[in-house]
PDB file of C-alpha atoms and ligand atoms in Angstrom:
ATOM      1  CA  MET A 112      68.301  91.835 203.958  1.00 80.00           C
ATOM      2  CA  VAL A 113      68.288  92.857 207.622  1.00 81.00           C
ATOM      3  CA  VAL A 114      65.566  95.184 208.937  1.00 77.00           C
ATOM      4  CA  PRO A 115      65.533  96.721 212.434  1.00 73.00           C
ATOM      5  CA  GLY A 116      61.793  97.451 212.620  1.00 70.00           C
ATOM      6  CA  ILE A 117      60.471 100.850 213.602  1.00 74.00           C
ATOM      7  CA  LEU A 118      59.085 102.074 216.900  1.00 73.00           C
ATOM      8  CA  THR A 119      55.508 103.178 216.459  1.00 72.00           C
ATOM      9  CA  SER A 120      52.173 103.136 218.251  1.00 71.00           C
ATOM     10  CA  ASP A 121      48.793 101.570 217.530  1.00 72.00           C
ATOM     11  CA  GLY A 122      45.483 100.814 219.267  1.00 71.00           C
ATOM     12  CA  ALA A 123      44.915 103.131 222.247  1.00 65.00           C
ATOM     13  CA  GLY A 124      48.521 104.308 222.311  1.00 69.00           C
ATOM     14  CA  VAL A 125      50.340 100.990 222.532  1.00 71.00           C
ATOM     15  CA  ASN A 126      54.030 101.493 221.848  1.00 74.00           C
ATOM     16  CA  LEU A 127      55.394  98.690 219.722  1.00 79.00           C
ATOM     17  CA  ARG A 128      58.036  97.694 217.216  1.00 85.00           C
ATOM     18  CA  ARG A 129      56.642  97.215 213.700  1.00 89.00           C
ATOM     19  CA  ILE A 130      58.904  94.809 211.859  1.00 90.00           C
ATOM     20  CA  ILE A 131      56.834  93.829 208.815  1.00 92.00           C
ATOM     21  CA  GLY A 132      54.315  96.346 207.509  1.00 91.00           C
ATOM     22  CA  SER A 133      56.728  99.262 207.811  1.00 87.00           C
ATOM     23  CA  PRO A 134      58.129 101.462 205.023  1.00 85.00           C
ATOM     24  CA  GLN A 135      61.327  99.346 204.999  1.00 87.00           C
ATOM     25  CA  LEU A 136      59.486  96.059 204.565  1.00 91.00           C
ATOM     26  CA  ASN A 137      55.886  96.581 203.529  1.00 92.00           C
ATOM     27  CA  MET A 138      55.122  92.869 203.368  1.00 95.00           C
ATOM     28  CA  LEU A 139      56.715  89.513 202.733  1.00 96.00           C
ATOM     29  CA  ASP A 140      54.028  87.549 200.925  1.00 97.00           C
ATOM     30  CA  PRO A 141      51.970  85.947 202.589  1.00 98.00           C
ATOM     31  CA  PHE A 142      52.958  87.912 205.737  1.00 98.00           C
ATOM     32  CA  LEU A 143      51.363  91.349 205.978  1.00 97.00           C
ATOM     33  CA  LEU A 144      52.558  92.558 209.342  1.00 96.00           C
ATOM     34  CA  LEU A 145      54.710  91.603 212.319  1.00 95.00           C
ATOM     35  CA  ASP A 146      54.626  93.612 215.535  1.00 93.00           C
ATOM     36  CA  GLU A 147      56.617  93.011 218.690  1.00 91.00           C
ATOM     37  CA  PHE A 148      55.024  94.534 221.753  1.00 84.00           C
ATOM     38  CA  GLY A 149      57.021  94.503 224.913  1.00 77.00           C
ATOM     39  CA  SER A 150      57.795  96.815 227.735  1.00 70.00           C
ATOM     40  CA  ASN A 151      58.394  96.992 231.451  1.00 68.00           C
ATOM     41  CA  ASN A 152      56.429 100.219 231.490  1.00 72.00           C
ATOM     42  CA  PRO A 153      52.650  99.624 231.707  1.00 68.00           C
ATOM     43  CA  GLU A 154      51.991 103.077 230.253  1.00 70.00           C
ATOM     44  CA  ASP A 155      53.357 101.755 226.964  1.00 69.00           C
ATOM     45  CA  TYR A 156      50.465  99.365 226.443  1.00 66.00           C
ATOM     46  CA  ILE A 157      47.943  99.294 229.279  1.00 67.00           C
ATOM     47  CA  CYS A 158      45.143 100.931 227.271  1.00 73.00           C
ATOM     48  CA  GLY A 159      45.468  98.040 224.813  1.00 78.00           C
ATOM     49  CA  PHE A 160      43.510  97.644 221.622  1.00 83.00           C
ATOM     50  CA  PRO A 161      39.843  98.509 222.255  1.00 84.00           C
ATOM     51  CA  PRO A 162      37.203  97.070 219.881  1.00 88.00           C
ATOM     52  CA  HIS A 163      38.253  97.235 216.213  1.00 92.00           C
ATOM     53  CA  PRO A 164      37.387  95.255 213.053  1.00 95.00           C
ATOM     54  CA  HIS A 165      39.356  92.942 210.741  1.00 97.00           C
ATOM     55  CA  ARG A 166      38.586  91.251 207.425  1.00 98.00           C
ATOM     56  CA  GLY A 167      40.549  89.162 204.956  1.00 98.00           C
ATOM     57  CA  PHE A 168      43.448  87.603 206.921  1.00 98.00           C
ATOM     58  CA  GLU A 169      44.536  85.739 210.069  1.00 97.00           C
ATOM     59  CA  THR A 170      46.214  87.141 213.177  1.00 96.00           C
ATOM     60  CA  ILE A 171      48.554  84.950 215.187  1.00 97.00           C
ATOM     61  CA  THR A 172      49.379  86.390 218.619  1.00 94.00           C
ATOM     62  CA  TYR A 173      52.189  84.751 220.565  1.00 96.00           C
ATOM     63  CA  MET A 174      52.784  85.822 224.159  1.00 93.00           C
ATOM     64  CA  LEU A 175      56.339  85.310 225.387  1.00 93.00           C
ATOM     65  CA  ASN A 176      55.440  86.951 228.714  1.00 89.00           C
ATOM     66  CA  GLY A 177      52.304  88.467 230.068  1.00 86.00           C
ATOM     67  CA  LYS A 178      48.638  87.988 229.417  1.00 86.00           C
ATOM     68  CA  PHE A 179      46.076  89.115 226.916  1.00 84.00           C
ATOM     69  CA  HIS A 180      42.298  89.388 227.266  1.00 86.00           C
ATOM     70  CA  HIS A 181      40.444  88.858 224.019  1.00 88.00           C
ATOM     71  CA  LYS A 182      36.750  89.342 223.266  1.00 88.00           C
ATOM     72  CA  ASP A 183      35.113  89.281 219.864  1.00 88.00           C
ATOM     73  CA  SER A 184      31.887  89.639 217.942  1.00 88.00           C
ATOM     74  CA  THR A 185      31.484  85.873 217.529  1.00 84.00           C
ATOM     75  CA  ARG A 186      31.220  85.756 221.357  1.00 84.00           C
ATOM     76  CA  ASN A 187      34.615  84.171 221.709  1.00 85.00           C
ATOM     77  CA  GLU A 188      36.423  85.192 224.823  1.00 87.00           C
ATOM     78  CA  GLY A 189      39.979  84.219 225.543  1.00 86.00           C
ATOM     79  CA  TYR A 190      42.651  84.753 228.119  1.00 88.00           C
ATOM     80  CA  LEU A 191      46.111  84.252 226.713  1.00 86.00           C
ATOM     81  CA  THR A 192      48.775  83.522 229.304  1.00 89.00           C
ATOM     82  CA  ASP A 193      52.580  83.269 229.203  1.00 92.00           C
ATOM     83  CA  GLY A 194      53.798  81.175 226.275  1.00 95.00           C
ATOM     84  CA  SER A 195      50.392  80.735 224.650  1.00 95.00           C
ATOM     85  CA  VAL A 196      49.153  81.525 221.164  1.00 96.00           C
ATOM     86  CA  GLN A 197      45.896  82.900 219.863  1.00 94.00           C
ATOM     87  CA  TRP A 198      45.056  81.971 216.305  1.00 95.00           C
ATOM     88  CA  MET A 199      42.284  84.119 214.877  1.00 94.00           C
ATOM     89  CA  THR A 200      40.947  83.901 211.350  1.00 95.00           C
ATOM     90  CA  ALA A 201      39.108  87.140 210.666  1.00 96.00           C
ATOM     91  CA  GLY A 202      37.688  85.812 207.382  1.00 96.00           C
ATOM     92  CA  ARG A 203      34.666  87.881 206.311  1.00 96.00           C
ATOM     93  CA  GLY A 204      34.699  89.879 209.513  1.00 95.00           C
ATOM     94  CA  VAL A 205      35.343  90.100 213.198  1.00 94.00           C
ATOM     95  CA  ILE A 206      35.310  92.928 215.733  1.00 94.00           C
ATOM     96  CA  HIS A 207      37.506  92.300 218.731  1.00 91.00           C
ATOM     97  CA  SER A 208      39.392  93.856 221.615  1.00 90.00           C
ATOM     98  CA  GLU A 209      42.857  92.866 222.773  1.00 86.00           C
ATOM     99  CA  MET A 210      43.898  94.011 226.250  1.00 84.00           C
ATOM    100  CA  PRO A 211      47.362  93.172 227.625  1.00 79.00           C
ATOM    101  CA  GLU A 212      48.303  92.463 231.259  1.00 74.00           C
ATOM    102  CA  GLN A 213      51.684  92.019 232.913  1.00 71.00           C
ATOM    103  CA  THR A 214      53.205  88.921 234.476  1.00 71.00           C
ATOM    104  CA  ASP A 215      55.824  89.971 237.054  1.00 71.00           C
ATOM    105  CA  GLY A 216      55.979  93.386 235.450  1.00 71.00           C
ATOM    106  CA  LEU A 217      56.468  92.037 231.939  1.00 78.00           C
ATOM    107  CA  VAL A 218      54.509  91.963 228.726  1.00 83.00           C
ATOM    108  CA  ARG A 219      56.192  90.745 225.577  1.00 88.00           C
ATOM    109  CA  GLY A 220      54.947  89.066 222.457  1.00 92.00           C
ATOM    110  CA  PHE A 221      54.371  89.083 218.734  1.00 95.00           C
ATOM    111  CA  GLN A 222      51.422  89.556 216.441  1.00 95.00           C
ATOM    112  CA  LEU A 223      51.785  88.234 212.900  1.00 97.00           C
ATOM    113  CA  TRP A 224      49.249  88.884 210.128  1.00 97.00           C
ATOM    114  CA  LEU A 225      48.970  86.005 207.687  1.00 98.00           C
ATOM    115  CA  ASN A 226      47.118  86.788 204.479  1.00 98.00           C
ATOM    116  CA  LEU A 227      44.220  84.638 203.288  1.00 98.00           C
ATOM    117  CA  PRO A 228      44.040  83.572 199.635  1.00 98.00           C
ATOM    118  CA  LYS A 229      41.406  85.312 197.504  1.00 98.00           C
ATOM    119  CA  ASN A 230      39.007  82.352 197.650  1.00 98.00           C
ATOM    120  CA  LYS A 231      39.142  82.220 201.487  1.00 98.00           C
ATOM    121  CA  LYS A 232      38.953  85.910 202.415  1.00 98.00           C
ATOM    122  CA  MET A 233      35.216  85.732 203.118  1.00 97.00           C
ATOM    123  CA  ILE A 234      35.137  82.441 205.060  1.00 97.00           C
ATOM    124  CA  PRO A 235      33.428  82.475 208.478  1.00 95.00           C
ATOM    125  CA  PRO A 236      35.634  83.757 211.306  1.00 94.00           C
ATOM    126  CA  TYR A 237      37.454  81.207 213.424  1.00 92.00           C
ATOM    127  CA  TYR A 238      39.240  81.436 216.715  1.00 89.00           C
ATOM    128  CA  LYS A 239      41.462  79.157 218.753  1.00 92.00           C
ATOM    129  CA  ASP A 240      43.407  79.681 221.963  1.00 93.00           C
ATOM    130  CA  ILE A 241      46.435  77.427 222.160  1.00 96.00           C
ATOM    131  CA  PRO A 242      47.706  77.112 225.738  1.00 95.00           C
ATOM    132  CA  ALA A 243      51.481  76.860 226.237  1.00 96.00           C
ATOM    133  CA  VAL A 244      51.226  73.174 227.274  1.00 96.00           C
ATOM    134  CA  ASN A 245      49.758  72.321 223.855  1.00 97.00           C
ATOM    135  CA  ILE A 246      52.741  73.742 221.983  1.00 98.00           C
ATOM    136  CA  PRO A 247      55.217  70.888 221.440  1.00 98.00           C
ATOM    137  CA  ARG A 248      58.840  71.399 222.450  1.00 98.00           C
ATOM    138  CA  VAL A 249      61.463  69.575 220.411  1.00 98.00           C
ATOM    139  CA  GLU A 250      64.880  69.225 222.001  1.00 98.00           C
ATOM    140  CA  PHE A 251      67.941  68.764 219.795  1.00 97.00           C
ATOM    141  CA  PRO A 252      71.678  69.016 220.485  1.00 96.00           C
ATOM    142  CA  GLY A 253      72.290  72.658 221.348  1.00 96.00           C
ATOM    143  CA  GLY A 254      68.753  73.897 221.643  1.00 98.00           C
ATOM    144  CA  ILE A 255      65.009  73.607 221.815  1.00 98.00           C
ATOM    145  CA  THR A 256      62.196  74.512 219.427  1.00 98.00           C
ATOM    146  CA  LYS A 257      58.582  75.307 220.205  1.00 98.00           C
ATOM    147  CA  VAL A 258      56.515  74.299 217.181  1.00 98.00           C
ATOM    148  CA  ILE A 259      53.622  76.743 216.815  1.00 98.00           C
ATOM    149  CA  ALA A 260      52.677  75.734 213.260  1.00 98.00           C
ATOM    150  CA  GLY A 261      54.087  73.419 210.618  1.00 98.00           C
ATOM    151  CA  LYS A 262      56.418  70.483 211.218  1.00 97.00           C
ATOM    152  CA  PHE A 263      59.818  70.553 212.895  1.00 98.00           C
ATOM    153  CA  MET A 264      61.894  67.348 212.984  1.00 97.00           C
ATOM    154  CA  GLY A 265      58.673  65.404 212.371  1.00 97.00           C
ATOM    155  CA  VAL A 266      56.710  67.101 215.175  1.00 98.00           C
ATOM    156  CA  LYS A 267      53.605  68.998 214.110  1.00 98.00           C
ATOM    157  CA  GLY A 268      52.483  72.226 215.748  1.00 98.00           C
ATOM    158  CA  PRO A 269      48.866  72.989 216.746  1.00 98.00           C
ATOM    159  CA  GLY A 270      48.381  76.022 214.473  1.00 97.00           C
ATOM    160  CA  GLN A 271      46.055  75.462 211.525  1.00 95.00           C
ATOM    161  CA  PRO A 272      46.954  77.982 208.831  1.00 95.00           C
ATOM    162  CA  LYS A 273      44.813  78.146 205.693  1.00 94.00           C
ATOM    163  CA  THR A 274      47.987  78.262 203.547  1.00 94.00           C
ATOM    164  CA  GLY A 275      51.365  76.555 203.703  1.00 96.00           C
ATOM    165  CA  MET A 276      53.531  78.002 206.473  1.00 98.00           C
ATOM    166  CA  PHE A 277      55.589  77.183 209.571  1.00 98.00           C
ATOM    167  CA  TYR A 278      56.213  79.159 212.744  1.00 98.00           C
ATOM    168  CA  TYR A 279      58.872  78.129 215.274  1.00 98.00           C
ATOM    169  CA  ASP A 280      60.277  79.758 218.401  1.00 98.00           C
ATOM    170  CA  ILE A 281      63.856  78.561 218.830  1.00 98.00           C
ATOM    171  CA  LYS A 282      66.420  78.809 221.604  1.00 98.00           C
ATOM    172  CA  LEU A 283      70.002  78.021 220.573  1.00 98.00           C
ATOM    173  CA  GLN A 284      72.895  77.783 223.007  1.00 98.00           C
ATOM    174  CA  SER A 285      76.100  79.747 222.543  1.00 98.00           C
ATOM    175  CA  GLN A 286      77.888  78.903 219.243  1.00 98.00           C
ATOM    176  CA  LYS A 287      75.495  76.057 218.404  1.00 98.00           C
ATOM    177  CA  GLU A 288      74.249  75.519 214.863  1.00 97.00           C
ATOM    178  CA  LEU A 289      70.913  74.454 213.438  1.00 97.00           C
ATOM    179  CA  TYR A 290      69.976  73.708 209.844  1.00 96.00           C
ATOM    180  CA  ILE A 291      66.359  74.430 208.955  1.00 96.00           C
ATOM    181  CA  PRO A 292      64.984  73.119 205.653  1.00 95.00           C
ATOM    182  CA  ILE A 293      62.749  75.581 203.799  1.00 95.00           C
ATOM    183  CA  ILE A 294      60.798  74.917 200.590  1.00 95.00           C
ATOM    184  CA  ASP A 295      62.520  76.804 197.725  1.00 93.00           C
ATOM    185  CA  SER A 296      59.537  78.902 196.646  1.00 94.00           C
ATOM    186  CA  TRP A 297      58.551  79.960 200.197  1.00 96.00           C
ATOM    187  CA  ASN A 298      59.355  83.316 201.734  1.00 95.00           C
ATOM    188  CA  ALA A 299      61.103  83.132 205.098  1.00 95.00           C
ATOM    189  CA  PHE A 300      62.366  85.403 207.841  1.00 94.00           C
ATOM    190  CA  PHE A 301      63.656  85.215 211.383  1.00 94.00           C
ATOM    191  CA  PHE A 302      63.523  87.807 214.144  1.00 95.00           C
ATOM    192  CA  VAL A 303      66.045  87.732 216.986  1.00 95.00           C
ATOM    193  CA  TYR A 304      64.593  88.701 220.370  1.00 94.00           C
ATOM    194  CA  GLU A 305      67.550  87.686 222.568  1.00 96.00           C
ATOM    195  CA  GLY A 306      71.243  87.279 221.728  1.00 97.00           C
ATOM    196  CA  THR A 307      72.555  87.153 218.169  1.00 96.00           C
ATOM    197  CA  ILE A 308      72.400  84.856 215.139  1.00 95.00           C
ATOM    198  CA  ILE A 309      75.211  84.508 212.659  1.00 95.00           C
ATOM    199  CA  ILE A 310      74.375  83.662 209.062  1.00 91.00           C
ATOM    200  CA  ASN A 311      76.670  85.355 206.542  1.00 83.00           C
ATOM    201  CA  LYS A 312      76.577  88.312 208.931  1.00 87.00           C
ATOM    202  CA  THR A 313      75.557  88.892 212.520  1.00 93.00           C
ATOM    203  CA  VAL A 314      71.880  89.578 213.095  1.00 93.00           C
ATOM    204  CA  GLU A 315      71.421  91.438 216.366  1.00 92.00           C
ATOM    205  CA  ARG A 316      68.624  91.471 218.912  1.00 93.00           C
ATOM    206  CA  ASP A 317      65.500  93.262 217.603  1.00 89.00           C
ATOM    207  CA  GLN A 318      66.516  92.716 213.972  1.00 91.00           C
ATOM    208  CA  LEU A 319      64.657  90.766 211.330  1.00 92.00           C
ATOM    209  CA  ALA A 320      66.485  88.941 208.552  1.00 92.00           C
ATOM    210  CA  VAL A 321      64.739  88.041 205.295  1.00 92.00           C
ATOM    211  CA  LEU A 322      66.183  84.754 204.076  1.00 91.00           C
ATOM    212  CA  ASN A 323      67.208  84.576 200.479  1.00 82.00           C
ATOM    213  CA  ILE A 324      68.237  80.968 200.185  1.00 79.00           C
ATOM    214  CA  LYS A 325      67.506  77.701 198.442  1.00 81.00           C
ATOM    215  CA  GLY A 326      66.787  74.498 200.333  1.00 88.00           C
ATOM    216  CA  GLY A 327      67.229  75.794 203.840  1.00 91.00           C
ATOM    217  CA  CYS A 328      69.446  77.820 206.115  1.00 92.00           C
ATOM    218  CA  LEU A 329      72.207  77.166 208.579  1.00 94.00           C
ATOM    219  CA  LEU A 330      71.886  79.368 211.637  1.00 96.00           C
ATOM    220  CA  LYS A 331      74.526  79.750 214.309  1.00 97.00           C
ATOM    221  CA  ALA A 332      74.068  81.373 217.704  1.00 98.00           C
ATOM    222  CA  GLY A 333      76.497  84.055 218.808  1.00 97.00           C
ATOM    223  CA  GLY A 334      78.458  83.974 222.073  1.00 96.00           C
ATOM    224  CA  LEU A 335      75.447  84.734 224.264  1.00 95.00           C
ATOM    225  CA  GLY A 336      73.194  82.233 222.503  1.00 98.00           C
ATOM    226  CA  ALA A 337      70.033  83.257 220.715  1.00 98.00           C
ATOM    227  CA  GLN A 338      66.276  83.247 220.974  1.00 98.00           C
ATOM    228  CA  PHE A 339      64.354  83.936 217.803  1.00 97.00           C
ATOM    229  CA  ILE A 340      61.189  83.231 215.880  1.00 97.00           C
ATOM    230  CA  ILE A 341      61.526  81.842 212.364  1.00 97.00           C
ATOM    231  CA  VAL A 342      58.563  81.864 210.017  1.00 97.00           C
ATOM    232  CA  ALA A 343      58.167  80.767 206.393  1.00 97.00           C
ATOM    233  CA  GLY A 344      55.200  80.636 204.059  1.00 97.00           C
ATOM    234  CA  LYS A 345      54.071  79.930 200.549  1.00 97.00           C
ATOM    235  CA  PRO A 346      53.560  83.221 198.705  1.00 97.00           C
ATOM    236  CA  LEU A 347      50.016  83.808 197.430  1.00 98.00           C
ATOM    237  CA  ASN A 348      51.124  85.972 194.474  1.00 98.00           C
ATOM    238  CA  GLU A 349      47.778  87.783 194.479  1.00 98.00           C
ATOM    239  CA  PRO A 350      47.069  91.524 194.457  1.00 98.00           C
ATOM    240  CA  VAL A 351      47.008  93.075 197.944  1.00 98.00           C
ATOM    241  CA  ALA A 352      44.796  96.054 198.811  1.00 98.00           C
ATOM    242  CA  ARG A 353      45.237  97.374 202.326  1.00 96.00           C
ATOM    243  CA  GLY A 354      42.846  99.554 204.245  1.00 95.00           C
ATOM    244  CA  GLY A 355      44.018  99.662 207.864  1.00 91.00           C
ATOM    245  CA  PRO A 356      42.424  96.641 209.591  1.00 95.00           C
ATOM    246  CA  PHE A 357      41.132  95.221 206.290  1.00 97.00           C
ATOM    247  CA  VAL A 358      43.294  93.450 203.703  1.00 98.00           C
ATOM    248  CA  MET A 359      41.609  92.449 200.457  1.00 98.00           C
ATOM    249  CA  ASN A 360      42.570  92.096 196.775  1.00 98.00           C
ATOM    250  CA  THR A 361      41.062  95.285 195.336  1.00 98.00           C
ATOM    251  CA  ARG A 362      40.317  98.874 196.364  1.00 97.00           C
ATOM    252  CA  GLU A 363      36.588  98.191 195.804  1.00 98.00           C
ATOM    253  CA  GLU A 364      36.653  95.313 198.293  1.00 98.00           C
ATOM    254  CA  ILE A 365      38.261  97.626 200.867  1.00 98.00           C
ATOM    255  CA  MET A 366      35.513 100.227 200.297  1.00 97.00           C
ATOM    256  CA  GLN A 367      32.967  97.430 200.710  1.00 97.00           C
ATOM    257  CA  ALA A 368      34.561  96.354 204.012  1.00 97.00           C
ATOM    258  CA  ILE A 369      34.496  99.954 205.309  1.00 96.00           C
ATOM    259  CA  ASN A 370      30.827 100.276 204.290  1.00 96.00           C
ATOM    260  CA  ASP A 371      29.913  96.908 205.814  1.00 96.00           C
ATOM    261  CA  TYR A 372      31.564  97.998 209.066  1.00 95.00           C
ATOM    262  CA  LYS A 373      29.760 101.365 209.052  1.00 94.00           C
ATOM    263  CA  ASN A 374      26.448  99.651 208.327  1.00 94.00           C
ATOM    264  CA  GLY A 375      26.949  97.075 211.061  1.00 91.00           C
ATOM    265  CA  ILE A 376      26.957  94.111 208.674  1.00 89.00           C
ATOM    266  CA  LEU A 377      30.683  93.289 208.706  1.00 88.00           C
ATOM    267  CA  VAL A 378      30.183  90.580 211.294  1.00 83.00           C
ATOM    268  CA  LYS A 379      26.816  89.178 210.221  1.00 72.00           C
TER     269      LYS A 379
HETATM  270 MN1   MN B 641      43.206  93.165 216.171  1.00 66.28          MN
END
């Protein structure tokens, strides 16, 4: 299945491309949402995401270009720069703000929401900034992979997900191939942000492909090469109740989260 993502807006009027979490692809267990934000026009994002709450999942923000100021209710403050990752576990509750800044006129990146299993939804919040230099780069014939989480060719990434998953950013040269092993029961997707990838069909720039394969997948770059993120994870197979910035297992737990937020006890 190939999904183009839809152009939408969130936060204080940030224009973005919603790729997972849209009507076409509501979720891909354990992934709840994938947004690509990116623009040369500061008006598309400069008001950012002023303070807002989360509960019940993790957000992984990966900046290809540009910077991101982060501040949260656990007094964590971060400054994401080009090529870095912020790994935030909302757990039982966090209130944070996310404010983008350009580098040389550019802001581009991804935010992925990774669900937490039922027994970990109310764990204490956790936060880690991963600078670009701490993200290993693995060179192979025809390309290079940045390992954000999981293991690639024996090299482990710095991300510490609470469930089984991997997250790579891969650059493949023109016409080069790469085989990526994927555990049979895991759900997997890739999103092309430059060039094209050929599997059984051509996946264009700004398209996401859900992989429906056993064992792994053979990816080939098109004539202009390709840059893409590929992510896979073990499905939780648990009920999902969504309420905007809260993702729990039942409607009642969502109502509880809304009440806790209103009463100022979400983050205590
Ligand atoms: Mn947020």
